[in-house]
């Protein structure tokens, strides 16, 4: 006959105190640290949300870059820049499929910002082979003055509202002006003359926004949070499908809120308009 199994001890010690194995588990130490654990959990959730937003921001930038490269290739196919930027877009998409730290995502974001600026500058650069040296110099001067104009307008728009913190200003950039003007024709019908540069489009959007039923407060907030060039592009894109938008003011306010978190880029609106029948990809 097998012998009976040895009986388990029913008592032990914990911190010098006798504990009976049949007693319920003592949760007192955990309860005492509840606030500490909750704070840690909130910090982890906040960090995870920041990483998610930053990943989506970089993803939007990458899609903008791919779209700008496709447009630039249609204008100046001989440039080697497009292959380099296309490779960067593909590699970034591959990186985004991995789990990246916040620091890694910030590195990708910096690369995207620099690449977008380089591509935009190339696309919007005057084509001097079709103009005299004097005309090319004038055009280049206008491009430089145009950037100063946009910077000053953005400072003015920010000053008209509560100054947005760095985290509340959209990290995205407006598309090349050539791409915007080739896609958004409707807003140009309101101009007294030709629209060629950002200062033309920004001034025109100031005049058109109240005609669309957009309140002054909503418009100034959009300019402050998005930047004047991106706000003007957004307005021009909205006008292209104005009949589909029930409340332009509420719609723009919603886009502005997304832009604050880096979750909106007007480049996506331009890409959507490009696929419409009858829209040319070139000027």
PDB file of C-alpha atoms in Angstrom:
ATOM      1  CA  UNK A   1       0.000   0.000   0.000  1.00  0.00           C
ATOM      2  CA  UNK A   2       1.399   3.445  -0.916  1.00  0.00           C
ATOM      3  CA  UNK A   3       2.066   5.668   1.979  1.00  0.00           C
ATOM      4  CA  UNK A   4       0.021   8.862   2.399  1.00  0.00           C
ATOM      5  CA  UNK A   5       1.606  12.006   0.886  1.00  0.00           C
ATOM      6  CA  UNK A   6       3.333  14.225   3.371  1.00  0.00           C
ATOM      7  CA  UNK A   7       1.088  16.931   4.695  1.00  0.00           C
ATOM      8  CA  UNK A   8       1.866  20.497   3.554  1.00  0.00           C
ATOM      9  CA  UNK A   9       2.777  23.036   6.184  1.00  0.00           C
ATOM     10  CA  UNK A  10      -0.106  25.239   7.121  1.00  0.00           C
ATOM     11  CA  UNK A  11       1.952  27.998   8.669  1.00  0.00           C
ATOM     12  CA  UNK A  12       4.905  30.126   7.707  1.00  0.00           C
ATOM     13  CA  UNK A  13       6.388  33.517   8.398  1.00  0.00           C
ATOM     14  CA  UNK A  14       6.241  36.768   6.488  1.00  0.00           C
ATOM     15  CA  UNK A  15       8.209  39.699   7.802  1.00  0.00           C
ATOM     16  CA  UNK A  16       8.562  37.967  11.138  1.00  0.00           C
ATOM     17  CA  UNK A  17       4.783  37.505  11.367  1.00  0.00           C
ATOM     18  CA  UNK A  18       3.151  34.060  11.390  1.00  0.00           C
ATOM     19  CA  UNK A  19       0.963  33.493   8.327  1.00  0.00           C
ATOM     20  CA  UNK A  20      -1.514  30.684   7.924  1.00  0.00           C
ATOM     21  CA  UNK A  21      -1.639  29.161   4.424  1.00  0.00           C
ATOM     22  CA  UNK A  22      -5.413  29.159   4.580  1.00  0.00           C
ATOM     23  CA  UNK A  23      -5.570  32.916   5.175  1.00  0.00           C
ATOM     24  CA  UNK A  24      -6.483  35.152   2.179  1.00  0.00           C
ATOM     25  CA  UNK A  25      -3.621  36.914   0.364  1.00  0.00           C
ATOM     26  CA  UNK A  26      -2.830  40.253   1.977  1.00  0.00           C
ATOM     27  CA  UNK A  27      -3.312  43.092  -0.594  1.00  0.00           C
ATOM     28  CA  UNK A  28      -2.622  45.875   1.841  1.00  0.00           C
ATOM     29  CA  UNK A  29       0.824  46.762   0.361  1.00  0.00           C
ATOM     30  CA  UNK A  30      -0.632  46.968  -3.168  1.00  0.00           C
ATOM     31  CA  UNK A  31      -3.525  49.134  -2.018  1.00  0.00           C
ATOM     32  CA  UNK A  32      -1.092  51.474  -0.312  1.00  0.00           C
ATOM     33  CA  UNK A  33       0.792  51.937  -3.643  1.00  0.00           C
ATOM     34  CA  UNK A  34      -2.307  52.248  -5.825  1.00  0.00           C
ATOM     35  CA  UNK A  35      -1.709  55.921  -6.694  1.00  0.00           C
ATOM     36  CA  UNK A  36       1.901  55.151  -7.596  1.00  0.00           C
ATOM     37  CA  UNK A  37       0.897  52.318  -9.952  1.00  0.00           C
ATOM     38  CA  UNK A  38      -1.841  54.429 -11.527  1.00  0.00           C
ATOM     39  CA  UNK A  39       0.623  57.250 -12.231  1.00  0.00           C
ATOM     40  CA  UNK A  40       3.041  54.811 -13.876  1.00  0.00           C
ATOM     41  CA  UNK A  41       0.248  53.367 -16.024  1.00  0.00           C
ATOM     42  CA  UNK A  42      -0.851  56.856 -17.113  1.00  0.00           C
ATOM     43  CA  UNK A  43       2.702  57.793 -18.079  1.00  0.00           C
ATOM     44  CA  UNK A  44       3.080  54.615 -20.131  1.00  0.00           C
ATOM     45  CA  UNK A  45      -0.254  55.232 -21.884  1.00  0.00           C
ATOM     46  CA  UNK A  46       0.722  58.857 -22.623  1.00  0.00           C
ATOM     47  CA  UNK A  47       4.083  57.787 -24.040  1.00  0.00           C
ATOM     48  CA  UNK A  48       2.412  55.160 -26.214  1.00  0.00           C
ATOM     49  CA  UNK A  49      -0.093  57.725 -27.528  1.00  0.00           C
ATOM     50  CA  UNK A  50       2.737  60.153 -28.366  1.00  0.00           C
ATOM     51  CA  UNK A  51       4.563  57.433 -30.285  1.00  0.00           C
ATOM     52  CA  UNK A  52       1.397  56.538 -32.176  1.00  0.00           C
ATOM     53  CA  UNK A  53       0.748  60.169 -33.177  1.00  0.00           C
ATOM     54  CA  UNK A  54       4.356  60.652 -34.242  1.00  0.00           C
ATOM     55  CA  UNK A  55       4.272  57.449 -36.305  1.00  0.00           C
ATOM     56  CA  UNK A  56       1.136  58.675 -38.095  1.00  0.00           C
ATOM     57  CA  UNK A  57       2.758  62.070 -38.669  1.00  0.00           C
ATOM     58  CA  UNK A  58       5.827  60.483 -40.260  1.00  0.00           C
ATOM     59  CA  UNK A  59       3.590  58.205 -42.339  1.00  0.00           C
ATOM     60  CA  UNK A  60       1.699  61.226 -43.689  1.00  0.00           C
ATOM     61  CA  UNK A  61       4.973  62.965 -44.511  1.00  0.00           C
ATOM     62  CA  UNK A  62       6.204  59.889 -46.349  1.00  0.00           C
ATOM     63  CA  UNK A  63       3.034  59.770 -48.458  1.00  0.00           C
ATOM     64  CA  UNK A  64       3.407  63.484 -49.201  1.00  0.00           C
ATOM     65  CA  UNK A  65       6.988  62.874 -50.290  1.00  0.00           C
ATOM     66  CA  UNK A  66       5.950  60.049 -52.618  1.00  0.00           C
ATOM     67  CA  UNK A  67       3.252  62.251 -54.147  1.00  0.00           C
ATOM     68  CA  UNK A  68       5.578  65.221 -54.633  1.00  0.00           C
ATOM     69  CA  UNK A  69       8.208  62.974 -56.216  1.00  0.00           C
ATOM     70  CA  UNK A  70       5.675  61.626 -58.705  1.00  0.00           C
ATOM     71  CA  UNK A  71       4.675  65.183 -59.624  1.00  0.00           C
ATOM     72  CA  UNK A  72       8.291  66.371 -59.878  1.00  0.00           C
ATOM     73  CA  UNK A  73       9.134  63.411 -62.098  1.00  0.00           C
ATOM     74  CA  UNK A  74       6.391  64.465 -64.508  1.00  0.00           C
ATOM     75  CA  UNK A  75       7.879  67.971 -64.708  1.00  0.00           C
ATOM     76  CA  UNK A  76      11.616  67.291 -64.722  1.00  0.00           C
ATOM     77  CA  UNK A  77      12.171  63.569 -65.462  1.00  0.00           C
ATOM     78  CA  UNK A  78      15.890  64.021 -66.100  1.00  0.00           C
ATOM     79  CA  UNK A  79      16.766  64.792 -62.470  1.00  0.00           C
ATOM     80  CA  UNK A  80      18.441  62.107 -60.356  1.00  0.00           C
ATOM     81  CA  UNK A  81      16.809  63.633 -57.267  1.00  0.00           C
ATOM     82  CA  UNK A  82      13.619  61.659 -57.806  1.00  0.00           C
ATOM     83  CA  UNK A  83      15.342  58.265 -57.578  1.00  0.00           C
ATOM     84  CA  UNK A  84      17.045  59.259 -54.339  1.00  0.00           C
ATOM     85  CA  UNK A  85      13.836  60.567 -52.794  1.00  0.00           C
ATOM     86  CA  UNK A  86      11.840  57.584 -54.016  1.00  0.00           C
ATOM     87  CA  UNK A  87      14.346  55.263 -52.343  1.00  0.00           C
ATOM     88  CA  UNK A  88      14.045  57.279 -49.126  1.00  0.00           C
ATOM     89  CA  UNK A  89      10.260  56.962 -49.244  1.00  0.00           C
ATOM     90  CA  UNK A  90      10.456  53.181 -49.710  1.00  0.00           C
ATOM     91  CA  UNK A  91      13.017  52.757 -46.914  1.00  0.00           C
ATOM     92  CA  UNK A  92      10.937  54.906 -44.569  1.00  0.00           C
ATOM     93  CA  UNK A  93       7.845  52.807 -45.267  1.00  0.00           C
ATOM     94  CA  UNK A  94       9.894  49.716 -44.409  1.00  0.00           C
ATOM     95  CA  UNK A  95      11.125  51.297 -41.162  1.00  0.00           C
ATOM     96  CA  UNK A  96       7.575  52.211 -40.146  1.00  0.00           C
ATOM     97  CA  UNK A  97       6.576  48.555 -40.256  1.00  0.00           C
ATOM     98  CA  UNK A  98       8.928  47.930 -37.309  1.00  0.00           C
ATOM     99  CA  UNK A  99       8.366  48.903 -33.705  1.00  0.00           C
ATOM    100  CA  UNK A 100      10.368  52.108 -33.302  1.00  0.00           C
ATOM    101  CA  UNK A 101      11.186  54.197 -30.264  1.00  0.00           C
ATOM    102  CA  UNK A 102      10.103  57.813 -29.963  1.00  0.00           C
ATOM    103  CA  UNK A 103      13.687  58.890 -30.677  1.00  0.00           C
ATOM    104  CA  UNK A 104      13.866  56.722 -33.813  1.00  0.00           C
ATOM    105  CA  UNK A 105      10.613  58.212 -35.078  1.00  0.00           C
ATOM    106  CA  UNK A 106      11.938  61.725 -34.487  1.00  0.00           C
ATOM    107  CA  UNK A 107      14.984  60.892 -36.611  1.00  0.00           C
ATOM    108  CA  UNK A 108      12.701  59.750 -39.448  1.00  0.00           C
ATOM    109  CA  UNK A 109      10.605  62.887 -39.048  1.00  0.00           C
ATOM    110  CA  UNK A 110      13.675  65.107 -39.408  1.00  0.00           C
ATOM    111  CA  UNK A 111      14.676  63.228 -42.572  1.00  0.00           C
ATOM    112  CA  UNK A 112      11.201  63.656 -44.035  1.00  0.00           C
ATOM    113  CA  UNK A 113      11.108  67.389 -43.293  1.00  0.00           C
ATOM    114  CA  UNK A 114      14.476  67.919 -44.992  1.00  0.00           C
ATOM    115  CA  UNK A 115      13.501  65.758 -47.981  1.00  0.00           C
ATOM    116  CA  UNK A 116      10.148  67.512 -48.457  1.00  0.00           C
ATOM    117  CA  UNK A 117      11.824  70.918 -48.382  1.00  0.00           C
ATOM    118  CA  UNK A 118      14.410  69.825 -50.954  1.00  0.00           C
ATOM    119  CA  UNK A 119      11.769  68.390 -53.285  1.00  0.00           C
ATOM    120  CA  UNK A 120       9.518  71.445 -52.992  1.00  0.00           C
ATOM    121  CA  UNK A 121      12.399  73.804 -53.692  1.00  0.00           C
ATOM    122  CA  UNK A 122      13.333  71.829 -56.793  1.00  0.00           C
ATOM    123  CA  UNK A 123       9.772  71.711 -58.148  1.00  0.00           C
ATOM    124  CA  UNK A 124       9.063  75.392 -57.583  1.00  0.00           C
ATOM    125  CA  UNK A 125      12.454  76.578 -58.857  1.00  0.00           C
ATOM    126  CA  UNK A 126      12.168  78.733 -61.995  1.00  0.00           C
ATOM    127  CA  UNK A 127      13.037  76.954 -65.229  1.00  0.00           C
ATOM    128  CA  UNK A 128      15.648  79.335 -66.571  1.00  0.00           C
ATOM    129  CA  UNK A 129      16.022  77.533 -69.909  1.00  0.00           C
ATOM    130  CA  UNK A 130      12.694  79.027 -70.971  1.00  0.00           C
ATOM    131  CA  UNK A 131      13.391  82.561 -69.757  1.00  0.00           C
ATOM    132  CA  UNK A 132      16.128  85.149 -69.959  1.00  0.00           C
ATOM    133  CA  UNK A 133      18.775  85.452 -67.271  1.00  0.00           C
ATOM    134  CA  UNK A 134      17.138  88.638 -66.064  1.00  0.00           C
ATOM    135  CA  UNK A 135      13.707  87.005 -65.816  1.00  0.00           C
ATOM    136  CA  UNK A 136      15.182  84.008 -63.990  1.00  0.00           C
ATOM    137  CA  UNK A 137      16.887  86.298 -61.467  1.00  0.00           C
ATOM    138  CA  UNK A 138      13.645  88.198 -60.909  1.00  0.00           C
ATOM    139  CA  UNK A 139      11.758  84.943 -60.410  1.00  0.00           C
ATOM    140  CA  UNK A 140      14.367  83.668 -57.955  1.00  0.00           C
ATOM    141  CA  UNK A 141      14.172  86.933 -56.036  1.00  0.00           C
ATOM    142  CA  UNK A 142      10.409  86.617 -55.884  1.00  0.00           C
ATOM    143  CA  UNK A 143      10.718  83.080 -54.510  1.00  0.00           C
ATOM    144  CA  UNK A 144      12.974  84.361 -51.691  1.00  0.00           C
ATOM    145  CA  UNK A 145      10.688  87.311 -50.963  1.00  0.00           C
ATOM    146  CA  UNK A 146       7.738  84.943 -51.091  1.00  0.00           C
ATOM    147  CA  UNK A 147       9.198  82.791 -48.294  1.00  0.00           C
ATOM    148  CA  UNK A 148       9.772  85.885 -46.158  1.00  0.00           C
ATOM    149  CA  UNK A 149       6.174  86.925 -46.827  1.00  0.00           C
ATOM    150  CA  UNK A 150       4.834  83.548 -45.702  1.00  0.00           C
ATOM    151  CA  UNK A 151       7.007  83.604 -42.567  1.00  0.00           C
ATOM    152  CA  UNK A 152       5.781  87.094 -41.672  1.00  0.00           C
ATOM    153  CA  UNK A 153       2.151  86.134 -42.286  1.00  0.00           C
ATOM    154  CA  UNK A 154       2.499  83.095 -40.038  1.00  0.00           C
ATOM    155  CA  UNK A 155       3.972  85.250 -37.274  1.00  0.00           C
ATOM    156  CA  UNK A 156       1.081  87.679 -37.669  1.00  0.00           C
ATOM    157  CA  UNK A 157      -1.487  84.861 -37.646  1.00  0.00           C
ATOM    158  CA  UNK A 158       0.058  83.419 -34.504  1.00  0.00           C
ATOM    159  CA  UNK A 159       0.048  86.811 -32.822  1.00  0.00           C
ATOM    160  CA  UNK A 160      -3.643  87.296 -33.569  1.00  0.00           C
ATOM    161  CA  UNK A 161      -4.479  84.241 -31.466  1.00  0.00           C
ATOM    162  CA  UNK A 162      -2.962  82.547 -28.458  1.00  0.00           C
ATOM    163  CA  UNK A 163       0.560  81.637 -29.486  1.00  0.00           C
ATOM    164  CA  UNK A 164       0.574  77.910 -30.242  1.00  0.00           C
ATOM    165  CA  UNK A 165       3.245  75.837 -28.611  1.00  0.00           C
ATOM    166  CA  UNK A 166       5.659  73.914 -30.802  1.00  0.00           C
ATOM    167  CA  UNK A 167       3.615  70.741 -30.270  1.00  0.00           C
ATOM    168  CA  UNK A 168       0.428  72.528 -31.397  1.00  0.00           C
ATOM    169  CA  UNK A 169       1.803  73.859 -34.698  1.00  0.00           C
ATOM    170  CA  UNK A 170       1.336  71.448 -37.563  1.00  0.00           C
ATOM    171  CA  UNK A 171       4.632  69.806 -38.540  1.00  0.00           C
ATOM    172  CA  UNK A 172       3.457  69.349 -42.110  1.00  0.00           C
ATOM    173  CA  UNK A 173       4.336  71.554 -45.063  1.00  0.00           C
ATOM    174  CA  UNK A 174       2.184  72.806 -47.895  1.00  0.00           C
ATOM    175  CA  UNK A 175       2.737  71.151 -51.299  1.00  0.00           C
ATOM    176  CA  UNK A 176       4.741  72.906 -54.027  1.00  0.00           C
ATOM    177  CA  UNK A 177       2.820  75.957 -55.222  1.00  0.00           C
ATOM    178  CA  UNK A 178       2.925  74.643 -58.810  1.00  0.00           C
ATOM    179  CA  UNK A 179       1.142  71.472 -57.721  1.00  0.00           C
ATOM    180  CA  UNK A 180      -1.500  73.415 -55.782  1.00  0.00           C
ATOM    181  CA  UNK A 181      -2.261  75.773 -58.665  1.00  0.00           C
ATOM    182  CA  UNK A 182      -2.377  72.973 -61.239  1.00  0.00           C
ATOM    183  CA  UNK A 183      -4.885  71.050 -59.096  1.00  0.00           C
ATOM    184  CA  UNK A 184      -7.045  73.794 -57.563  1.00  0.00           C
ATOM    185  CA  UNK A 185      -8.442  75.920 -60.389  1.00  0.00           C
ATOM    186  CA  UNK A 186     -11.671  77.101 -58.781  1.00  0.00           C
ATOM    187  CA  UNK A 187     -10.143  79.555 -56.300  1.00  0.00           C
ATOM    188  CA  UNK A 188      -8.174  81.198 -59.096  1.00  0.00           C
ATOM    189  CA  UNK A 189     -11.406  82.337 -60.758  1.00  0.00           C
ATOM    190  CA  UNK A 190     -11.863  84.780 -57.852  1.00  0.00           C
ATOM    191  CA  UNK A 191      -8.495  86.463 -58.448  1.00  0.00           C
ATOM    192  CA  UNK A 192      -8.370  89.863 -60.177  1.00  0.00           C
ATOM    193  CA  UNK A 193      -5.157  88.791 -61.923  1.00  0.00           C
ATOM    194  CA  UNK A 194      -2.913  85.781 -62.277  1.00  0.00           C
ATOM    195  CA  UNK A 195      -2.033  83.632 -59.265  1.00  0.00           C
ATOM    196  CA  UNK A 196       1.583  82.482 -59.415  1.00  0.00           C
ATOM    197  CA  UNK A 197       3.079  82.638 -55.944  1.00  0.00           C
ATOM    198  CA  UNK A 198       2.203  81.874 -52.340  1.00  0.00           C
ATOM    199  CA  UNK A 199       1.590  85.502 -51.487  1.00  0.00           C
ATOM    200  CA  UNK A 200      -1.020  85.620 -54.270  1.00  0.00           C
ATOM    201  CA  UNK A 201      -2.775  82.491 -53.013  1.00  0.00           C
ATOM    202  CA  UNK A 202      -2.663  83.451 -49.329  1.00  0.00           C
ATOM    203  CA  UNK A 203      -4.125  86.905 -50.010  1.00  0.00           C
ATOM    204  CA  UNK A 204      -6.780  85.365 -52.248  1.00  0.00           C
ATOM    205  CA  UNK A 205      -7.747  82.804 -49.603  1.00  0.00           C
ATOM    206  CA  UNK A 206      -8.196  85.641 -47.089  1.00  0.00           C
ATOM    207  CA  UNK A 207     -10.765  87.164 -49.436  1.00  0.00           C
ATOM    208  CA  UNK A 208     -12.511  83.905 -50.366  1.00  0.00           C
ATOM    209  CA  UNK A 209     -12.828  82.345 -46.898  1.00  0.00           C
ATOM    210  CA  UNK A 210     -15.769  84.542 -45.751  1.00  0.00           C
ATOM    211  CA  UNK A 211     -17.522  83.900 -49.082  1.00  0.00           C
ATOM    212  CA  UNK A 212     -17.434  80.188 -48.184  1.00  0.00           C
ATOM    213  CA  UNK A 213     -19.132  80.835 -44.849  1.00  0.00           C
ATOM    214  CA  UNK A 214     -15.966  80.389 -42.789  1.00  0.00           C
ATOM    215  CA  UNK A 215     -15.898  82.627 -39.734  1.00  0.00           C
ATOM    216  CA  UNK A 216     -12.955  84.934 -39.202  1.00  0.00           C
ATOM    217  CA  UNK A 217     -12.066  83.216 -35.917  1.00  0.00           C
ATOM    218  CA  UNK A 218     -11.972  79.748 -37.505  1.00  0.00           C
ATOM    219  CA  UNK A 219      -9.915  81.024 -40.431  1.00  0.00           C
ATOM    220  CA  UNK A 220      -7.343  82.785 -38.249  1.00  0.00           C
ATOM    221  CA  UNK A 221      -7.073  79.710 -36.052  1.00  0.00           C
ATOM    222  CA  UNK A 222      -6.444  77.542 -39.122  1.00  0.00           C
ATOM    223  CA  UNK A 223      -3.707  79.900 -40.308  1.00  0.00           C
ATOM    224  CA  UNK A 224      -2.140  79.922 -36.849  1.00  0.00           C
ATOM    225  CA  UNK A 225      -2.183  76.157 -36.342  1.00  0.00           C
ATOM    226  CA  UNK A 226      -1.547  74.956 -39.908  1.00  0.00           C
ATOM    227  CA  UNK A 227       0.571  77.795 -41.200  1.00  0.00           C
ATOM    228  CA  UNK A 228      -0.730  80.254 -43.788  1.00  0.00           C
ATOM    229  CA  UNK A 229       0.416  78.297 -46.849  1.00  0.00           C
ATOM    230  CA  UNK A 230      -1.127  75.023 -45.710  1.00  0.00           C
ATOM    231  CA  UNK A 231      -4.331  76.799 -44.641  1.00  0.00           C
ATOM    232  CA  UNK A 232      -4.586  78.466 -48.069  1.00  0.00           C
ATOM    233  CA  UNK A 233      -4.031  75.107 -49.776  1.00  0.00           C
ATOM    234  CA  UNK A 234      -6.690  73.482 -47.595  1.00  0.00           C
ATOM    235  CA  UNK A 235      -9.178  76.222 -48.467  1.00  0.00           C
ATOM    236  CA  UNK A 236      -8.434  75.913 -52.187  1.00  0.00           C
ATOM    237  CA  UNK A 237      -8.929  72.135 -52.004  1.00  0.00           C
ATOM    238  CA  UNK A 238     -12.191  72.552 -50.094  1.00  0.00           C
ATOM    239  CA  UNK A 239     -13.480  74.910 -52.776  1.00  0.00           C
ATOM    240  CA  UNK A 240     -12.888  72.223 -55.413  1.00  0.00           C
ATOM    241  CA  UNK A 241     -15.599  70.098 -53.793  1.00  0.00           C
ATOM    242  CA  UNK A 242     -17.532  72.855 -52.067  1.00  0.00           C
ATOM    243  CA  UNK A 243     -20.933  71.333 -52.929  1.00  0.00           C
ATOM    244  CA  UNK A 244     -20.054  68.218 -50.911  1.00  0.00           C
ATOM    245  CA  UNK A 245     -19.225  70.093 -47.695  1.00  0.00           C
ATOM    246  CA  UNK A 246     -22.260  70.854 -45.525  1.00  0.00           C
ATOM    247  CA  UNK A 247     -20.535  73.227 -43.107  1.00  0.00           C
ATOM    248  CA  UNK A 248     -17.187  74.593 -44.370  1.00  0.00           C
ATOM    249  CA  UNK A 249     -16.498  76.400 -41.090  1.00  0.00           C
ATOM    250  CA  UNK A 250     -17.033  73.297 -38.960  1.00  0.00           C
ATOM    251  CA  UNK A 251     -15.099  71.167 -41.459  1.00  0.00           C
ATOM    252  CA  UNK A 252     -12.094  73.495 -41.383  1.00  0.00           C
ATOM    253  CA  UNK A 253     -12.210  73.611 -37.590  1.00  0.00           C
ATOM    254  CA  UNK A 254     -12.087  69.816 -37.513  1.00  0.00           C
ATOM    255  CA  UNK A 255      -9.089  69.733 -39.879  1.00  0.00           C
ATOM    256  CA  UNK A 256      -7.337  72.366 -37.757  1.00  0.00           C
ATOM    257  CA  UNK A 257      -7.730  70.221 -34.644  1.00  0.00           C
ATOM    258  CA  UNK A 258      -6.220  67.256 -36.477  1.00  0.00           C
ATOM    259  CA  UNK A 259      -3.386  69.442 -37.752  1.00  0.00           C
ATOM    260  CA  UNK A 260      -2.484  70.405 -34.179  1.00  0.00           C
ATOM    261  CA  UNK A 261      -1.655  66.758 -33.490  1.00  0.00           C
ATOM    262  CA  UNK A 262       0.157  66.217 -36.784  1.00  0.00           C
ATOM    263  CA  UNK A 263      -2.681  64.031 -38.080  1.00  0.00           C
ATOM    264  CA  UNK A 264      -3.650  66.171 -41.071  1.00  0.00           C
ATOM    265  CA  UNK A 265      -1.704  67.181 -44.156  1.00  0.00           C
ATOM    266  CA  UNK A 266      -3.264  69.142 -46.980  1.00  0.00           C
ATOM    267  CA  UNK A 267      -1.067  67.098 -49.310  1.00  0.00           C
ATOM    268  CA  UNK A 268      -3.550  64.241 -48.876  1.00  0.00           C
ATOM    269  CA  UNK A 269      -6.371  66.509 -50.100  1.00  0.00           C
ATOM    270  CA  UNK A 270      -4.356  67.481 -53.173  1.00  0.00           C
ATOM    271  CA  UNK A 271      -3.595  63.835 -53.971  1.00  0.00           C
ATOM    272  CA  UNK A 272      -7.271  62.977 -53.705  1.00  0.00           C
ATOM    273  CA  UNK A 273      -8.163  65.796 -56.106  1.00  0.00           C
ATOM    274  CA  UNK A 274      -5.519  64.680 -58.594  1.00  0.00           C
ATOM    275  CA  UNK A 275      -7.255  61.383 -59.230  1.00  0.00           C
ATOM    276  CA  UNK A 276     -10.464  63.097 -60.341  1.00  0.00           C
ATOM    277  CA  UNK A 277     -11.287  62.811 -64.060  1.00  0.00           C
ATOM    278  CA  UNK A 278     -10.105  65.786 -66.062  1.00  0.00           C
ATOM    279  CA  UNK A 279      -7.454  66.968 -63.570  1.00  0.00           C
ATOM    280  CA  UNK A 280      -4.068  67.413 -65.191  1.00  0.00           C
ATOM    281  CA  UNK A 281      -0.951  66.532 -63.219  1.00  0.00           C
ATOM    282  CA  UNK A 282       1.049  69.258 -64.964  1.00  0.00           C
ATOM    283  CA  UNK A 283       0.687  72.995 -65.411  1.00  0.00           C
TER     284      UNK A 283
END
